[in-house]
Amino acid sequence: MNPFLSGALPVIPRDGRGRPLDVIELRRLSVQCIVGMYPAERDTPQPLELDAALYLDTREAGLKGRLQDTVDYARLTGELRFLLETANFRMLETAAEALCRYLLAPPTADATRAPLQAVTLRLSKPEALGRTAQAALCVHRTADEYHFEHEEKPFGRVDILFQDEHVGIYRLRIAPGRTIVTHEHRVMEEAELVLGSGLLLQGQPVLAGTGLRWPRHLPHRYDNPREVEQTVLCVDRPAFIPSDEVEVPEPAEGLAPVQGRAYYPEAAHLPETEPREA
């Protein structure tokens, strides 16, 4: 049964103790993005609508009133929008799989949300078939379906969330006191969303929820002066090419300041709380 078409919930998944999980729903998130296989769809953004049912246990949130025990849907909506706007998916199936993998990946230490146990995701292209019909895809995935690989790096580690021949989605987890050294890309198109709230970008503080698109040949770097790991969500097109992570000296005039786009609403910048255990 499709909860987004009928208004009724499907069979509710249960936790390891047999208790029914709770559901947080995001409905009718509309994003203008590149999605599709045909030439016209590769050149012109079109509307995509997303509905999601997120299955988790909110009992602790209800008892203790802590955001880290549930889902900050204001932030999560911004993260989903960022992925859809920057990944340029070629199929709804690819977009749905990548988004599910992102949602079901274990949260990082600087994330203010609980882990999800399952996701029902519906993506629709309301204008793909004109006025004759609406194309849509609905999928259901569970967290135990996935095993996420990671790579150790001098700055910390990289979680590999999704990769195909066209796009790669990664979490760059910058350890306390570490730096992603000054580098540029000459082949890949890269976009990044700052998830942590204590990073320096180009030597200056940067707000969580800042989205950036890096032009080729623009040197950039991150520093983490905090005592907790900080995370950056990264989209590379094509998927990451190790030889295209080119370390370069900082320009004599210093690193160029950059202007990002806010993907979190201002109200989502809450006072910092103690990070959860990794």
PDB file of C-alpha atoms in Angstrom, residues 87-188:
ATOM      1  CA  ALA A  87      23.652  15.344  -8.358  1.00  0.00           C
ATOM      2  CA  ASN A  88      21.896  15.680 -11.757  1.00  0.00           C
ATOM      3  CA  PHE A  89      20.489  12.155 -11.562  1.00  0.00           C
ATOM      4  CA  ARG A  90      19.652  10.409 -14.832  1.00  0.00           C
ATOM      5  CA  MET A  91      16.872   8.165 -13.514  1.00  0.00           C
ATOM      6  CA  LEU A  92      14.274   8.356 -10.754  1.00  0.00           C
ATOM      7  CA  GLU A  93      15.484   4.930  -9.674  1.00  0.00           C
ATOM      8  CA  THR A  94      19.018   6.258  -9.190  1.00  0.00           C
ATOM      9  CA  ALA A  95      17.807   9.317  -7.297  1.00  0.00           C
ATOM     10  CA  ALA A  96      15.617   7.207  -5.013  1.00  0.00           C
ATOM     11  CA  GLU A  97      18.421   4.730  -4.240  1.00  0.00           C
ATOM     12  CA  ALA A  98      20.942   7.506  -3.521  1.00  0.00           C
ATOM     13  CA  LEU A  99      18.541   9.412  -1.254  1.00  0.00           C
ATOM     14  CA  CYS A 100      17.580   6.261   0.661  1.00  0.00           C
ATOM     15  CA  ARG A 101      21.235   5.413   1.209  1.00  0.00           C
ATOM     16  CA  TYR A 102      21.854   8.935   2.516  1.00  0.00           C
ATOM     17  CA  LEU A 103      18.871   8.817   4.868  1.00  0.00           C
ATOM     18  CA  LEU A 104      19.707   5.362   6.227  1.00  0.00           C
ATOM     19  CA  ALA A 105      23.440   5.917   6.751  1.00  0.00           C
ATOM     20  CA  PRO A 106      24.297   6.051  10.477  1.00  0.00           C
ATOM     21  CA  PRO A 107      24.329   9.701  11.645  1.00  0.00           C
ATOM     22  CA  THR A 108      27.696  11.317  12.297  1.00  0.00           C
ATOM     23  CA  ALA A 109      28.688  12.690  15.703  1.00  0.00           C
ATOM     24  CA  ASP A 110      27.874  16.282  14.735  1.00  0.00           C
ATOM     25  CA  ALA A 111      24.411  15.430  13.354  1.00  0.00           C
ATOM     26  CA  THR A 112      21.339  16.352  15.388  1.00  0.00           C
ATOM     27  CA  ARG A 113      19.168  13.364  14.516  1.00  0.00           C
ATOM     28  CA  ALA A 114      18.427   9.802  15.489  1.00  0.00           C
ATOM     29  CA  PRO A 115      19.213   6.860  13.209  1.00  0.00           C
ATOM     30  CA  LEU A 116      16.443   5.797  10.831  1.00  0.00           C
ATOM     31  CA  GLN A 117      15.406   2.158  10.605  1.00  0.00           C
ATOM     32  CA  ALA A 118      13.501   2.322   7.301  1.00  0.00           C
ATOM     33  CA  VAL A 119      12.375   4.785   4.637  1.00  0.00           C
ATOM     34  CA  THR A 120       9.508   4.897   2.161  1.00  0.00           C
ATOM     35  CA  LEU A 121      10.352   7.377  -0.594  1.00  0.00           C
ATOM     36  CA  ARG A 122       8.217   8.616  -3.478  1.00  0.00           C
ATOM     37  CA  LEU A 123       9.625  10.724  -6.332  1.00  0.00           C
ATOM     38  CA  SER A 124       7.426  12.150  -9.081  1.00  0.00           C
ATOM     39  CA  LYS A 125       8.041  14.197 -12.223  1.00  0.00           C
ATOM     40  CA  PRO A 126       4.787  16.170 -12.609  1.00  0.00           C
ATOM     41  CA  GLU A 127       5.664  17.654 -16.011  1.00  0.00           C
ATOM     42  CA  ALA A 128       7.475  14.715 -17.647  1.00  0.00           C
ATOM     43  CA  LEU A 129       4.383  13.462 -19.507  1.00  0.00           C
ATOM     44  CA  GLY A 130       2.642  16.784 -20.015  1.00  0.00           C
ATOM     45  CA  ARG A 131      -0.968  16.665 -18.883  1.00  0.00           C
ATOM     46  CA  THR A 132      -1.579  13.057 -19.889  1.00  0.00           C
ATOM     47  CA  ALA A 133      -0.253  11.396 -16.699  1.00  0.00           C
ATOM     48  CA  GLN A 134       2.277  11.759 -13.896  1.00  0.00           C
ATOM     49  CA  ALA A 135       5.416   9.629 -13.708  1.00  0.00           C
ATOM     50  CA  ALA A 136       6.371   8.528 -10.200  1.00  0.00           C
ATOM     51  CA  LEU A 137       8.412   5.929  -8.338  1.00  0.00           C
ATOM     52  CA  CYS A 138       7.852   4.676  -4.777  1.00  0.00           C
ATOM     53  CA  VAL A 139      10.471   2.563  -2.959  1.00  0.00           C
ATOM     54  CA  HIS A 140      10.901   1.134   0.526  1.00  0.00           C
ATOM     55  CA  ARG A 141      14.323   0.449   2.038  1.00  0.00           C
ATOM     56  CA  THR A 142      15.560  -0.687   5.467  1.00  0.00           C
ATOM     57  CA  ALA A 143      18.807   0.198   7.213  1.00  0.00           C
ATOM     58  CA  ASP A 144      19.938  -3.430   7.460  1.00  0.00           C
ATOM     59  CA  GLU A 145      20.086  -3.649   3.645  1.00  0.00           C
ATOM     60  CA  TYR A 146      23.163  -1.450   3.506  1.00  0.00           C
ATOM     61  CA  HIS A 147      26.820  -1.704   4.403  1.00  0.00           C
ATOM     62  CA  PHE A 148      28.704   1.557   3.870  1.00  0.00           C
ATOM     63  CA  GLU A 149      32.366   1.517   2.938  1.00  0.00           C
ATOM     64  CA  HIS A 150      34.756   4.198   4.137  1.00  0.00           C
ATOM     65  CA  GLU A 151      38.322   5.293   3.505  1.00  0.00           C
ATOM     66  CA  GLU A 152      40.795   6.655   6.030  1.00  0.00           C
ATOM     67  CA  LYS A 153      42.305  10.010   5.039  1.00  0.00           C
ATOM     68  CA  PRO A 154      44.912  12.350   6.594  1.00  0.00           C
ATOM     69  CA  PHE A 155      42.049  14.683   7.595  1.00  0.00           C
ATOM     70  CA  GLY A 156      39.860  11.919   9.051  1.00  0.00           C
ATOM     71  CA  ARG A 157      37.704   9.632   6.917  1.00  0.00           C
ATOM     72  CA  VAL A 158      35.358   9.539   3.935  1.00  0.00           C
ATOM     73  CA  ASP A 159      32.072   7.641   4.017  1.00  0.00           C
ATOM     74  CA  ILE A 160      31.109   6.371   0.558  1.00  0.00           C
ATOM     75  CA  LEU A 161      27.320   6.685   0.463  1.00  0.00           C
ATOM     76  CA  PHE A 162      26.628   6.227  -3.250  1.00  0.00           C
ATOM     77  CA  GLN A 163      28.611   5.872  -6.474  1.00  0.00           C
ATOM     78  CA  ASP A 164      27.886   5.109 -10.099  1.00  0.00           C
ATOM     79  CA  GLU A 165      29.645   6.129 -13.309  1.00  0.00           C
ATOM     80  CA  HIS A 166      28.022   9.567 -13.274  1.00  0.00           C
ATOM     81  CA  VAL A 167      27.966  10.768  -9.658  1.00  0.00           C
ATOM     82  CA  GLY A 168      29.421  10.051  -6.233  1.00  0.00           C
ATOM     83  CA  ILE A 169      28.008  11.101  -2.853  1.00  0.00           C
ATOM     84  CA  TYR A 170      30.310  11.164   0.157  1.00  0.00           C
ATOM     85  CA  ARG A 171      30.587  12.405   3.731  1.00  0.00           C
ATOM     86  CA  LEU A 172      33.930  14.066   4.491  1.00  0.00           C
ATOM     87  CA  ARG A 173      34.457  13.622   8.236  1.00  0.00           C
ATOM     88  CA  ILE A 174      37.123  16.046   9.392  1.00  0.00           C
ATOM     89  CA  ALA A 175      38.698  15.009  12.696  1.00  0.00           C
ATOM     90  CA  PRO A 176      39.370  17.531  15.490  1.00  0.00           C
ATOM     91  CA  GLY A 177      42.330  19.753  14.678  1.00  0.00           C
ATOM     92  CA  ARG A 178      42.655  18.376  11.129  1.00  0.00           C
ATOM     93  CA  THR A 179      42.587  20.100   7.744  1.00  0.00           C
ATOM     94  CA  ILE A 180      41.491  19.267   4.214  1.00  0.00           C
ATOM     95  CA  VAL A 181      44.535  20.874   2.647  1.00  0.00           C
ATOM     96  CA  THR A 182      44.335  23.469  -0.109  1.00  0.00           C
ATOM     97  CA  HIS A 183      43.416  21.733  -3.349  1.00  0.00           C
ATOM     98  CA  GLU A 184      41.552  22.169  -6.614  1.00  0.00           C
ATOM     99  CA  HIS A 185      39.759  20.013  -9.176  1.00  0.00           C
ATOM    100  CA  ARG A 186      40.392  20.091 -12.906  1.00  0.00           C
ATOM    101  CA  VAL A 187      37.950  17.439 -14.129  1.00  0.00           C
ATOM    102  CA  MET A 188      35.228  16.876 -11.531  1.00  0.00           C
TER     103      MET A 188
END
